[in-house]
Amino acid sequence: MGTALKNRLPYHLRIFLLIVGFALLLMTSFILYQYKRERLFKVEKLNSTLQLFNMRILNLMDEGVEMDQIMQQVTPPFDGMRVSVIDNRGVVLFDNKGNAADMGNHLDRPEVIDALQNGTGYQAIRYSKTISTNYFYSAMEGRDVVVRTAVPYSVSLREVLAADSGFLWFMIGITLFMSIAGYYISYRIGSTISSLSHFAERVHNGEAITVTEPFPNDELGNIARHIVQLYAKFQQATEELKLEHKRALYEEQEKIRIKKQLTNNINHELKTPIAVIQACLETLMTHPEIEERRKQEFIEQCYANSERLCQMLNDVATITRMDEASRLIAMETVDLNDVIFDVADELQIKLEQHHMELHIEIDEPITVSGNNNLLASVFRNLIANSLSYSGGRNITIRLLENTADYCRLSFSDDGQGVAPEHVAHLFERFYRVDKGRSRKLGGTGLGLSIVKNVILLHGGTISARLAKSGGLEFVFSIDKHQPQGDTK
């Protein structure tokens, strides 16, 4: 029903009803509060008048004047006032409206209790069983007695305690004024919003909008704001298309640049092993009389450099595969614990030859979505890097974090590390800290680049830093969901 009413009523009428409802609620609350406040003020004023009268009676009693004489001497401020004198035990000693001896104990009367405790007290309206009349009571404590005066709740007292009706009419007038002003404001806002809603709907539906389209002529900012928003969305879409085109063009140019750079680097890196092999073979061919020991050394050099060439070609093939066909790489559920332990078993002999120990500090299962062989190459290359260059005694693989979305691991050694200026370049292709030593040890300069590309392919990040143990530490994460890697 509420929805049907909302659809039937124009928007400006709905706004007007909300304004009127709010105004009525506000005015009603304010009137009730003001009425209560004004009535309390008048009650306090009436009580003050009666308390002054009570004080006068107590002063005359302290002077030794009897109550009958006091009642003849004083003039009550109100007609029909009742005056009672009550001792501290609640016994009525005097009452000008009845026989005090026939009255019950008054120690339980609220105004008497307050007077005995606080010196004064009053109760606005209470029915008196003795006199059979509603009274306003006011009491004051004196020496061993309480003087209590009471005004009958007659028409005159009701008039005294009544709120000012002029204020009520004033507030009604304010409410009417606010309603009229609210109708005018709601009509302007509502008609503008309705027209703007119709305009926005036509734009959303793809209808033709011309500059001569009828539109309300007001100075509120909504029309301009919505028009700007519509055009902003259009411009944003256009800009996004341009940026997407530029991004695709940049990516294509970057791929071409990387290919050229890789080709140049490969050409440079191939020269050294080929030159060594060529020199050895040339020596063997031109000097057949060379001693057997030297022949064996040349043959071993040829073999070592051919191994390096094979490793380089394998590394280049891996990088090319990730660069150009990353989306074609098969992804499956991989137990990372098995991958790490399989690599550890595979390289155990080399670890022993280098007198190094591998410590795996992973105490819970890790399952990720990825390629088993590529993930194995991460740990294989990191361990091979430590074996070749760290000069340490311990390698540690530690689980840092394992959540539902990703895992984060640390790979570190306690070797000699590198100079701080080299850390930022460790993942660059063909980058070597000590070029002569790296080539001598058979490194291709692509191992850490492969590691980075594999981690990026698996939706993670990797960084290198100098470890507290003195060596290098690599911290990397792997996404547990199907990754969309970027291996640039």
CSV table of C-alpha atoms in Angstrom, one decimal:
chain,number,residue,atom,x,y,z
A,1,MET,CA,0.0,0.0,0.0
A,2,GLY,CA,2.9,2.3,0.8
A,3,THR,CA,4.5,1.7,-2.5
A,4,ALA,CA,1.2,2.3,-4.4
A,5,LEU,CA,0.7,5.6,-2.5
A,6,LYS,CA,4.2,6.5,-3.4
A,7,ASN,CA,3.6,5.8,-7.0
A,8,ARG,CA,0.3,7.8,-7.1
A,9,LEU,CA,1.4,11.0,-5.3
A,10,PRO,CA,3.6,13.4,-7.2
A,11,TYR,CA,7.1,13.8,-5.8
A,12,HIS,CA,6.6,17.3,-4.5
A,13,LEU,CA,3.5,16.2,-2.5
A,14,ARG,CA,5.5,13.4,-0.9
A,15,ILE,CA,8.1,16.0,0.1
A,16,PHE,CA,5.4,18.3,1.4
A,17,LEU,CA,3.8,15.6,3.6
A,18,LEU,CA,7.2,14.8,5.1
A,19,ILE,CA,7.8,18.5,5.8
A,20,VAL,CA,4.3,18.9,7.4
A,21,GLY,CA,4.7,15.7,9.4
A,22,PHE,CA,8.1,16.8,10.7
A,23,ALA,CA,6.8,20.3,11.5
A,24,LEU,CA,3.8,18.9,13.4
A,25,LEU,CA,6.0,16.5,15.4
A,26,LEU,CA,8.4,19.3,16.2
A,27,MET,CA,5.6,21.7,17.2
A,28,THR,CA,3.7,19.1,19.3
A,29,SER,CA,6.9,18.2,21.2
A,30,PHE,CA,7.8,21.8,21.8
A,31,ILE,CA,4.2,22.7,22.9
A,32,LEU,CA,4.1,19.8,25.3
A,33,TYR,CA,7.5,20.7,26.7
A,34,GLN,CA,6.6,24.3,27.1
A,35,TYR,CA,3.2,23.5,28.7
A,36,LYS,CA,4.9,21.3,31.3
A,37,ARG,CA,7.6,23.9,31.9
A,38,GLU,CA,5.0,26.7,32.3
A,39,ARG,CA,2.8,24.7,34.6
A,40,LEU,CA,5.8,23.8,36.7
A,41,PHE,CA,6.7,27.5,36.9
A,42,LYS,CA,3.2,28.4,38.1
A,43,VAL,CA,3.1,25.6,40.6
A,44,GLU,CA,6.5,26.8,42.0
A,45,LYS,CA,5.1,30.3,42.1
A,46,LEU,CA,2.0,29.2,43.9
A,47,ASN,CA,4.1,27.2,46.4
A,48,SER,CA,6.3,30.2,47.0
A,49,THR,CA,3.2,32.3,47.9
A,50,LEU,CA,1.9,29.7,50.3
A,51,GLN,CA,5.4,29.2,51.8
A,52,LEU,CA,5.6,32.9,52.6
A,53,PHE,CA,2.2,32.6,54.3
A,54,ASN,CA,3.5,29.5,56.2
A,55,MET,CA,6.6,31.4,57.3
A,56,ARG,CA,4.4,34.3,58.6
A,57,ILE,CA,2.3,31.9,60.7
A,58,LEU,CA,5.5,30.2,62.1
A,59,ASN,CA,6.9,33.6,63.1
A,60,LEU,CA,3.7,34.5,65.0
A,61,MET,CA,3.7,31.1,66.7
A,62,ASP,CA,7.3,31.7,67.8
A,63,GLU,CA,6.1,35.0,69.3
A,64,GLY,CA,3.6,33.0,71.4
A,65,VAL,CA,0.5,34.0,69.5
A,66,GLU,CA,-2.3,31.3,69.6
A,67,MET,CA,-3.5,29.9,66.3
A,68,ASP,CA,-7.1,31.2,66.7
A,69,GLN,CA,-5.6,34.7,67.1
A,70,ILE,CA,-3.2,34.2,64.2
A,71,MET,CA,-6.1,33.2,61.9
A,72,GLN,CA,-7.8,36.5,62.9
A,73,GLN,CA,-4.7,38.6,62.3
A,74,VAL,CA,-3.5,37.2,58.9
A,75,THR,CA,-5.3,37.5,55.6
A,76,PRO,CA,-5.0,34.3,53.4
A,77,PRO,CA,-3.8,35.0,49.9
A,78,PHE,CA,-6.5,32.7,48.5
A,79,ASP,CA,-10.2,32.2,49.4
A,80,GLY,CA,-11.1,29.0,51.1
A,81,MET,CA,-7.6,28.2,52.3
A,82,ARG,CA,-7.1,25.4,54.8
A,83,VAL,CA,-4.4,25.9,57.5
A,84,SER,CA,-3.2,22.9,59.6
A,85,VAL,CA,-0.5,22.6,62.3
A,86,ILE,CA,1.0,19.2,62.7
A,87,ASP,CA,3.6,18.1,65.2
A,88,ASN,CA,6.7,16.0,64.5
A,89,ARG,CA,4.8,12.8,65.2
A,90,GLY,CA,2.2,13.5,62.6
A,91,VAL,CA,-0.6,14.5,65.1
A,92,VAL,CA,-2.8,17.3,63.8
A,93,LEU,CA,-2.8,20.1,66.5
A,94,PHE,CA,-4.9,22.6,64.6
A,95,ASP,CA,-7.0,22.7,61.4
A,96,ASN,CA,-9.3,25.6,60.5
A,97,LYS,CA,-11.5,23.4,58.3
A,98,GLY,CA,-12.2,20.5,60.7
A,99,ASN,CA,-11.8,19.0,64.1
A,100,ALA,CA,-8.1,18.2,64.6
A,101,ALA,CA,-8.9,15.5,67.2
A,102,ASP,CA,-10.9,13.6,64.6
A,103,MET,CA,-8.1,13.7,62.0
A,104,GLY,CA,-5.8,10.8,61.5
A,105,ASN,CA,-2.0,10.8,61.7
A,106,HIS,CA,-0.5,12.9,58.9
A,107,LEU,CA,3.0,11.7,59.1
A,108,ASP,CA,2.6,9.8,55.8
A,109,ARG,CA,1.6,12.9,53.8
A,110,PRO,CA,4.1,13.6,51.1
A,111,GLU,CA,4.3,17.3,51.8
A,112,VAL,CA,4.8,16.6,55.5
A,113,ILE,CA,7.5,14.1,54.8
A,114,ASP,CA,9.4,16.5,52.6
A,115,ALA,CA,9.0,19.4,55.1
A,116,LEU,CA,10.4,17.2,57.9
A,117,GLN,CA,13.3,16.1,55.7
A,118,ASN,CA,14.1,19.3,53.7
A,119,GLY,CA,12.3,22.1,55.6
A,120,THR,CA,9.7,22.6,52.9
A,121,GLY,CA,7.5,20.5,50.7
A,122,TYR,CA,4.4,20.5,48.5
A,123,GLN,CA,2.1,18.3,46.6
A,124,ALA,CA,0.3,19.7,43.6
A,125,ILE,CA,-3.1,17.9,43.7
A,126,ARG,CA,-4.4,15.4,46.3
A,127,TYR,CA,-7.9,14.5,47.4
A,128,SER,CA,-8.6,15.1,51.1
A,129,LYS,CA,-10.8,12.5,52.6
A,130,THR,CA,-11.4,14.7,55.7
A,131,ILE,CA,-12.8,17.6,53.7
A,132,SER,CA,-13.8,15.7,50.5
A,133,THR,CA,-12.0,18.2,48.3
A,134,ASN,CA,-9.0,18.3,46.0
A,135,TYR,CA,-6.2,20.6,47.4
A,136,PHE,CA,-2.9,22.0,46.6
A,137,TYR,CA,-0.7,21.5,49.7
A,138,SER,CA,2.3,23.4,50.8
A,139,ALA,CA,4.1,22.7,54.1
A,140,MET,CA,7.0,24.3,56.1
A,141,GLU,CA,8.8,22.9,59.2
A,142,GLY,CA,9.1,25.1,62.3
A,143,ARG,CA,10.0,24.4,65.9
A,144,ASP,CA,8.6,20.9,66.6
A,145,VAL,CA,5.7,21.5,64.3
A,146,VAL,CA,4.9,21.7,60.5
A,147,VAL,CA,2.6,24.4,59.2
A,148,ARG,CA,0.7,23.2,56.2
A,149,THR,CA,-1.6,25.4,54.0
A,150,ALA,CA,-3.8,24.1,51.3
A,151,VAL,CA,-5.7,25.8,48.4
A,152,PRO,CA,-8.8,24.0,47.1
A,153,TYR,CA,-8.6,23.0,43.4
A,154,SER,CA,-11.4,25.2,42.3
A,155,VAL,CA,-12.0,27.0,39.0
A,156,SER,CA,-9.7,29.9,40.1
A,157,LEU,CA,-6.8,27.6,41.0
A,158,ARG,CA,-7.2,25.8,37.6
A,159,GLU,CA,-6.9,29.2,35.9
A,160,VAL,CA,-3.8,30.0,37.9
A,161,LEU,CA,-2.2,26.7,36.9
A,162,ALA,CA,-3.4,26.7,33.3
A,163,ALA,CA,-0.9,27.3,30.5
A,164,ASP,CA,-1.0,30.4,28.4
A,165,SER,CA,-3.3,29.7,25.5
A,166,GLY,CA,-1.8,32.6,23.5
A,167,PHE,CA,1.4,30.6,23.2
A,168,LEU,CA,-0.5,27.7,21.8
A,169,TRP,CA,-2.1,29.8,19.1
A,170,PHE,CA,1.2,31.3,18.3
A,171,MET,CA,2.7,27.9,17.7
A,172,ILE,CA,-0.2,26.9,15.6
A,173,GLY,CA,0.3,30.0,13.4
A,174,ILE,CA,4.0,29.1,13.1
A,175,THR,CA,3.1,25.6,12.0
A,176,LEU,CA,0.7,26.9,9.4
A,177,PHE,CA,3.3,29.3,8.1
A,178,MET,CA,5.9,26.5,7.9
A,179,SER,CA,3.4,24.3,6.0
A,180,ILE,CA,2.7,26.9,3.4
A,181,ALA,CA,6.4,27.7,3.0
A,182,GLY,CA,7.1,23.9,2.9
A,183,TYR,CA,4.6,23.4,0.1
A,184,TYR,CA,6.1,26.2,-2.0
A,185,ILE,CA,9.7,24.8,-1.5
A,186,SER,CA,8.6,21.2,-2.0
A,187,TYR,CA,6.8,22.1,-5.2
A,188,ARG,CA,9.9,23.8,-6.7
A,189,ILE,CA,12.2,21.0,-5.6
A,190,GLY,CA,9.8,18.3,-6.6
A,191,SER,CA,9.0,19.6,-10.1
A,192,THR,CA,12.8,20.1,-10.8
A,193,ILE,CA,13.6,16.6,-9.6
A,194,SER,CA,10.7,15.0,-11.6
A,195,SER,CA,11.8,16.8,-14.8
A,196,LEU,CA,15.4,15.9,-14.1
A,197,SER,CA,14.4,12.3,-13.5
A,198,HIS,CA,12.6,12.2,-16.8
A,199,PHE,CA,15.6,13.7,-18.6
A,200,ALA,CA,18.0,11.2,-17.0
A,201,GLU,CA,15.7,8.4,-18.0
A,202,ARG,CA,15.7,9.4,-21.6
A,203,VAL,CA,19.5,9.7,-21.6
A,204,HIS,CA,19.7,6.2,-20.0
A,205,ASN,CA,17.4,4.8,-22.7
A,206,GLY,CA,19.6,6.3,-25.4
A,207,GLU,CA,16.9,8.6,-26.7
A,208,ALA,CA,18.0,11.7,-28.7
A,209,ILE,CA,18.4,14.8,-26.5
A,210,THR,CA,18.5,18.2,-28.3
A,211,VAL,CA,19.3,21.6,-26.9
A,212,THR,CA,15.7,22.6,-27.3
A,213,GLU,CA,14.5,19.9,-24.9
A,214,PRO,CA,11.9,21.4,-22.4
A,215,PHE,CA,13.4,21.7,-18.9
A,216,PRO,CA,12.3,23.5,-15.7
A,217,ASN,CA,13.9,26.9,-15.3
A,218,ASP,CA,15.2,27.0,-11.7
A,219,GLU,CA,18.5,27.9,-10.1
A,220,LEU,CA,19.1,24.8,-8.0
A,221,GLY,CA,22.2,23.0,-8.6
A,222,ASN,CA,20.8,19.6,-9.3
A,223,ILE,CA,20.2,20.0,-13.0
A,224,ALA,CA,23.7,21.2,-13.7
A,225,ARG,CA,25.1,18.5,-11.4
A,226,HIS,CA,23.4,15.7,-13.1
A,227,ILE,CA,24.2,17.0,-16.6
A,228,VAL,CA,27.8,17.2,-15.6
A,229,GLN,CA,27.7,13.7,-14.2
A,230,LEU,CA,26.2,12.3,-17.4
A,231,TYR,CA,28.8,14.0,-19.5
A,232,ALA,CA,31.5,13.0,-17.1
A,233,LYS,CA,30.5,9.4,-17.5
A,234,PHE,CA,30.6,9.7,-21.2
A,235,GLN,CA,34.0,11.4,-21.1
A,236,GLN,CA,35.3,8.9,-18.6
A,237,ALA,CA,34.2,6.0,-20.9
A,238,THR,CA,35.9,7.7,-23.9
A,239,GLU,CA,39.1,8.3,-21.8
A,240,GLU,CA,39.1,4.7,-20.6
A,241,LEU,CA,39.0,3.5,-24.2
A,242,LYS,CA,41.9,5.8,-25.1
A,243,LEU,CA,43.9,4.7,-22.1
A,244,GLU,CA,43.1,1.0,-22.9
A,245,HIS,CA,44.3,1.5,-26.4
A,246,LYS,CA,47.5,3.3,-25.2
A,247,ARG,CA,48.0,0.6,-22.6
A,248,ALA,CA,47.7,-2.2,-25.2
A,249,LEU,CA,50.0,-0.3,-27.5
A,250,TYR,CA,52.5,0.3,-24.7
A,251,GLU,CA,52.4,-3.4,-23.7
A,252,GLU,CA,53.0,-4.4,-27.3
A,253,GLN,CA,55.9,-2.0,-27.6
A,254,GLU,CA,57.3,-3.2,-24.2
A,255,LYS,CA,57.1,-6.8,-25.4
A,256,ILE,CA,59.1,-5.8,-28.5
A,257,ARG,CA,61.6,-3.9,-26.4
A,258,ILE,CA,62.0,-6.8,-24.0
A,259,LYS,CA,62.4,-9.3,-26.9
A,260,LYS,CA,65.1,-7.1,-28.4
A,261,GLN,CA,66.8,-6.7,-25.0
A,262,LEU,CA,66.6,-10.4,-24.4
A,263,THR,CA,68.0,-11.2,-27.9
A,264,ASN,CA,70.9,-8.8,-27.3
A,265,ASN,CA,71.6,-10.2,-23.9
A,266,ILE,CA,71.4,-13.8,-25.2
A,267,ASN,CA,73.8,-12.9,-28.1
A,268,HIS,CA,76.2,-11.4,-25.6
A,269,GLU,CA,76.0,-14.2,-23.1
A,270,LEU,CA,76.4,-16.9,-25.8
A,271,LYS,CA,79.7,-15.4,-27.1
A,272,THR,CA,81.7,-16.4,-24.0
A,273,PRO,CA,80.9,-20.2,-23.9
A,274,ILE,CA,81.0,-20.5,-27.7
A,275,ALA,CA,84.4,-18.7,-27.7
A,276,VAL,CA,85.8,-21.0,-25.0
A,277,ILE,CA,84.5,-24.1,-26.9
A,278,GLN,CA,85.9,-22.8,-30.2
A,279,ALA,CA,89.3,-22.0,-28.7
A,280,CYS,CA,89.6,-25.5,-27.0
A,281,LEU,CA,88.6,-27.3,-30.1
A,282,GLU,CA,90.9,-25.2,-32.3
A,283,THR,CA,93.8,-25.9,-29.9
A,284,LEU,CA,93.0,-29.7,-30.0
A,285,MET,CA,92.8,-29.7,-33.8
A,286,THR,CA,96.0,-27.7,-34.4
A,287,HIS,CA,98.1,-29.3,-31.8
A,288,PRO,CA,97.4,-33.1,-31.9
A,289,GLU,CA,100.7,-33.7,-30.1
A,290,ILE,CA,99.4,-32.0,-26.9
A,291,GLU,CA,99.7,-34.1,-23.8
A,292,GLU,CA,96.8,-36.2,-22.6
A,293,ARG,CA,96.3,-34.2,-19.4
A,294,ARG,CA,95.9,-30.9,-21.3
A,295,LYS,CA,93.6,-32.6,-23.8
A,296,GLN,CA,91.3,-33.8,-21.0
A,297,GLU,CA,91.2,-30.2,-19.5
A,298,PHE,CA,90.2,-28.8,-22.9
A,299,ILE,CA,87.5,-31.5,-23.3
A,300,GLU,CA,86.2,-30.7,-19.8
A,301,GLN,CA,86.0,-27.0,-20.5
A,302,CYS,CA,84.1,-27.8,-23.7
A,303,TYR,CA,81.7,-29.9,-21.8
A,304,ALA,CA,81.2,-27.4,-19.0
A,305,ASN,CA,80.5,-24.6,-21.5
A,306,SER,CA,78.1,-26.7,-23.5
A,307,GLU,CA,76.2,-27.5,-20.2
A,308,ARG,CA,76.0,-23.8,-19.6
A,309,LEU,CA,74.7,-23.2,-23.1
A,310,CYS,CA,72.0,-25.9,-22.5
A,311,GLN,CA,71.0,-24.4,-19.2
A,312,MET,CA,70.8,-20.9,-20.8
A,313,LEU,CA,68.6,-22.2,-23.6
A,314,ASN,CA,66.3,-23.9,-21.0
A,315,ASP,CA,66.1,-20.7,-19.0
A,316,VAL,CA,65.4,-18.6,-22.1
A,317,ALA,CA,62.7,-21.1,-23.1
A,318,THR,CA,61.1,-20.8,-19.7
A,319,ILE,CA,61.1,-17.0,-19.7
A,320,THR,CA,59.8,-16.9,-23.3
A,321,ARG,CA,57.0,-19.3,-22.3
A,322,MET,CA,55.9,-17.1,-19.4
A,323,ASP,CA,56.2,-13.9,-21.4
A,324,GLU,CA,54.2,-15.0,-24.5
A,325,ALA,CA,52.0,-17.9,-23.4
A,326,SER,CA,51.4,-17.3,-19.7
A,327,ARG,CA,47.6,-17.9,-20.1
A,328,LEU,CA,48.3,-21.2,-21.8
A,329,ILE,CA,50.2,-22.6,-18.9
A,330,ALA,CA,48.2,-25.3,-17.1
A,331,MET,CA,47.1,-24.5,-13.6
A,332,GLU,CA,46.1,-27.1,-11.1
A,333,THR,CA,45.9,-27.7,-7.4
A,334,VAL,CA,49.4,-28.0,-6.1
A,335,ASP,CA,50.6,-29.2,-2.7
A,336,LEU,CA,53.4,-26.7,-2.0
A,337,ASN,CA,54.8,-28.9,0.8
A,338,ASP,CA,55.4,-31.8,-1.7
A,339,VAL,CA,57.1,-29.4,-4.2
A,340,ILE,CA,59.5,-28.0,-1.6
A,341,PHE,CA,60.5,-31.5,-0.2
A,342,ASP,CA,60.8,-32.9,-3.7
A,343,VAL,CA,63.3,-30.1,-4.7
A,344,ALA,CA,65.1,-30.6,-1.4
A,345,ASP,CA,65.5,-34.4,-2.2
A,346,GLU,CA,66.6,-33.6,-5.7
A,347,LEU,CA,69.4,-31.2,-4.6
A,348,GLN,CA,70.5,-33.1,-1.4
A,349,ILE,CA,73.7,-34.3,-3.0
A,350,LYS,CA,74.6,-30.8,-4.1
A,351,LEU,CA,73.8,-29.5,-0.6
A,352,GLU,CA,76.2,-32.1,0.8
A,353,GLN,CA,78.9,-31.2,-1.7
A,354,HIS,CA,78.7,-27.6,-0.6
A,355,HIS,CA,78.5,-28.5,3.1
A,356,MET,CA,75.2,-26.7,3.4
A,357,GLU,CA,72.0,-27.7,5.3
A,358,LEU,CA,68.5,-27.0,4.2
A,359,HIS,CA,66.0,-26.2,7.0
A,360,ILE,CA,62.3,-26.3,6.2
A,361,GLU,CA,60.2,-24.6,8.8
A,362,ILE,CA,56.7,-25.3,7.6
A,363,ASP,CA,54.3,-27.0,10.1
A,364,GLU,CA,51.0,-26.9,8.2
A,365,PRO,CA,49.8,-28.0,4.7
A,366,ILE,CA,49.9,-25.4,1.9
A,367,THR,CA,47.7,-25.9,-1.1
A,368,VAL,CA,47.8,-23.3,-4.0
A,369,SER,CA,46.5,-23.1,-7.6
A,370,GLY,CA,49.5,-23.1,-9.9
A,371,ASN,CA,51.9,-25.0,-12.1
A,372,ASN,CA,53.9,-27.7,-10.3
A,373,ASN,CA,57.0,-27.5,-12.5
A,374,LEU,CA,57.2,-23.7,-12.4
A,375,LEU,CA,56.8,-23.6,-8.7
A,376,ALA,CA,59.5,-26.2,-8.3
A,377,SER,CA,61.8,-24.0,-10.4
A,378,VAL,CA,61.3,-21.1,-7.8
A,379,PHE,CA,62.9,-23.2,-5.0
A,380,ARG,CA,65.3,-24.9,-7.3
A,381,ASN,CA,66.7,-21.6,-8.5
A,382,LEU,CA,66.8,-20.0,-5.1
A,383,ILE,CA,68.7,-23.0,-3.6
A,384,ALA,CA,71.1,-23.1,-6.6
A,385,ASN,CA,71.7,-19.4,-6.2
A,386,SER,CA,72.6,-19.9,-2.5
A,387,LEU,CA,74.8,-22.9,-3.3
A,388,SER,CA,76.8,-21.0,-5.9
A,389,TYR,CA,77.2,-17.6,-4.4
A,390,SER,CA,76.3,-17.4,-0.7
A,391,GLY,CA,79.3,-19.3,0.9
A,392,GLY,CA,77.1,-20.0,3.9
A,393,ARG,CA,76.2,-23.1,5.8
A,394,ASN,CA,72.5,-22.9,6.2
A,395,ILE,CA,69.4,-22.3,4.0
A,396,THR,CA,66.0,-21.8,5.7
A,397,ILE,CA,62.6,-21.9,4.1
A,398,ARG,CA,60.0,-20.5,6.5
A,399,LEU,CA,56.2,-20.1,6.4
A,400,LEU,CA,55.4,-16.5,7.4
A,401,GLU,CA,51.6,-16.5,6.7
A,402,ASN,CA,49.0,-18.9,5.5
A,403,THR,CA,45.5,-17.5,4.8
A,404,ALA,CA,42.5,-18.6,2.7
A,405,ASP,CA,43.6,-16.4,-0.1
A,406,TYR,CA,47.4,-16.5,-0.2
A,407,CYS,CA,50.6,-17.8,1.5
A,408,ARG,CA,53.8,-15.9,2.3
A,409,LEU,CA,57.2,-17.5,2.6
A,410,SER,CA,60.7,-16.5,3.4
A,411,PHE,CA,63.9,-18.0,1.8
A,412,SER,CA,67.1,-17.0,3.5
A,413,ASP,CA,70.8,-18.1,3.9
A,414,ASP,CA,73.5,-17.2,6.3
A,415,GLY,CA,76.1,-16.5,3.6
A,416,GLN,CA,78.1,-13.4,2.7
A,417,GLY,CA,75.1,-11.6,1.0
A,418,VAL,CA,75.7,-8.8,-1.5
A,419,ALA,CA,76.5,-5.1,-1.3
A,420,PRO,CA,73.3,-3.0,-0.6
A,421,GLU,CA,73.5,-1.4,-4.1
A,422,HIS,CA,73.0,-4.7,-5.8
A,423,VAL,CA,69.8,-5.8,-4.0
A,424,ALA,CA,67.5,-3.7,-6.2
A,425,HIS,CA,68.9,-5.3,-9.4
A,426,LEU,CA,69.0,-9.0,-8.4
A,427,PHE,CA,65.8,-9.9,-10.4
A,428,GLU,CA,67.0,-8.2,-13.6
A,429,ARG,CA,67.8,-10.6,-16.5
A,430,PHE,CA,71.5,-11.4,-16.9
A,431,TYR,CA,72.4,-9.2,-14.0
A,432,ARG,CA,75.5,-10.4,-12.1
A,433,VAL,CA,77.0,-9.1,-8.9
A,434,ASP,CA,80.4,-10.6,-9.8
A,435,LYS,CA,80.4,-11.3,-13.6
A,436,GLY,CA,83.6,-13.2,-13.7
A,437,ARG,CA,82.7,-15.5,-10.7
A,438,SER,CA,79.2,-16.1,-12.0
A,439,ARG,CA,80.4,-17.3,-15.4
A,440,LYS,CA,83.1,-19.4,-13.9
A,441,LEU,CA,80.4,-21.1,-11.8
A,442,GLY,CA,78.2,-21.7,-14.8
A,443,GLY,CA,75.4,-19.3,-14.0
A,444,THR,CA,73.2,-17.9,-16.7
A,445,GLY,CA,72.1,-14.8,-15.0
A,446,LEU,CA,68.4,-15.8,-15.5
A,447,GLY,CA,67.7,-17.8,-12.4
A,448,LEU,CA,66.3,-15.0,-10.2
A,449,SER,CA,64.5,-13.4,-13.1
A,450,ILE,CA,62.7,-16.8,-13.6
A,451,VAL,CA,61.9,-16.8,-9.9
A,452,LYS,CA,60.3,-13.4,-10.1
A,453,ASN,CA,58.3,-14.2,-13.3
A,454,VAL,CA,56.9,-17.4,-11.8
A,455,ILE,CA,55.8,-15.6,-8.6
A,456,LEU,CA,54.1,-12.9,-10.6
A,457,LEU,CA,52.5,-15.5,-12.8
A,458,HIS,CA,51.0,-17.0,-9.7
A,459,GLY,CA,49.5,-13.7,-8.5
A,460,GLY,CA,52.1,-13.0,-5.9
A,461,THR,CA,55.0,-10.6,-5.1
A,462,ILE,CA,58.6,-11.1,-4.3
A,463,SER,CA,61.3,-8.8,-2.7
A,464,ALA,CA,64.9,-9.3,-1.7
A,465,ARG,CA,66.7,-7.9,1.3
A,466,LEU,CA,69.8,-8.4,3.4
A,467,ALA,CA,69.0,-11.0,6.0
A,468,LYS,CA,69.8,-10.5,9.7
A,469,SER,CA,71.9,-13.7,9.5
A,470,GLY,CA,74.2,-11.9,7.1
A,471,GLY,CA,73.1,-13.5,3.8
A,472,LEU,CA,70.1,-12.8,1.5
A,473,GLU,CA,66.5,-13.2,2.3
A,474,PHE,CA,63.7,-13.5,-0.3
A,475,VAL,CA,60.1,-12.9,0.9
A,476,PHE,CA,57.4,-13.9,-1.6
A,477,SER,CA,53.7,-14.7,-1.7
A,478,ILE,CA,51.6,-17.0,-3.8
A,479,ASP,CA,47.9,-16.6,-4.6
A,480,LYS,CA,45.8,-19.6,-3.7
A,481,HIS,CA,43.2,-18.8,-6.4
A,482,GLN,CA,43.5,-19.0,-10.1
A,483,PRO,CA,46.1,-16.3,-10.9
A,484,GLN,CA,46.3,-13.8,-13.7
A,485,GLY,CA,50.0,-13.3,-13.8
A,486,ASP,CA,51.9,-10.4,-15.4
A,487,THR,CA,55.4,-11.5,-16.2
A,488,LYS,CA,56.8,-8.3,-17.7
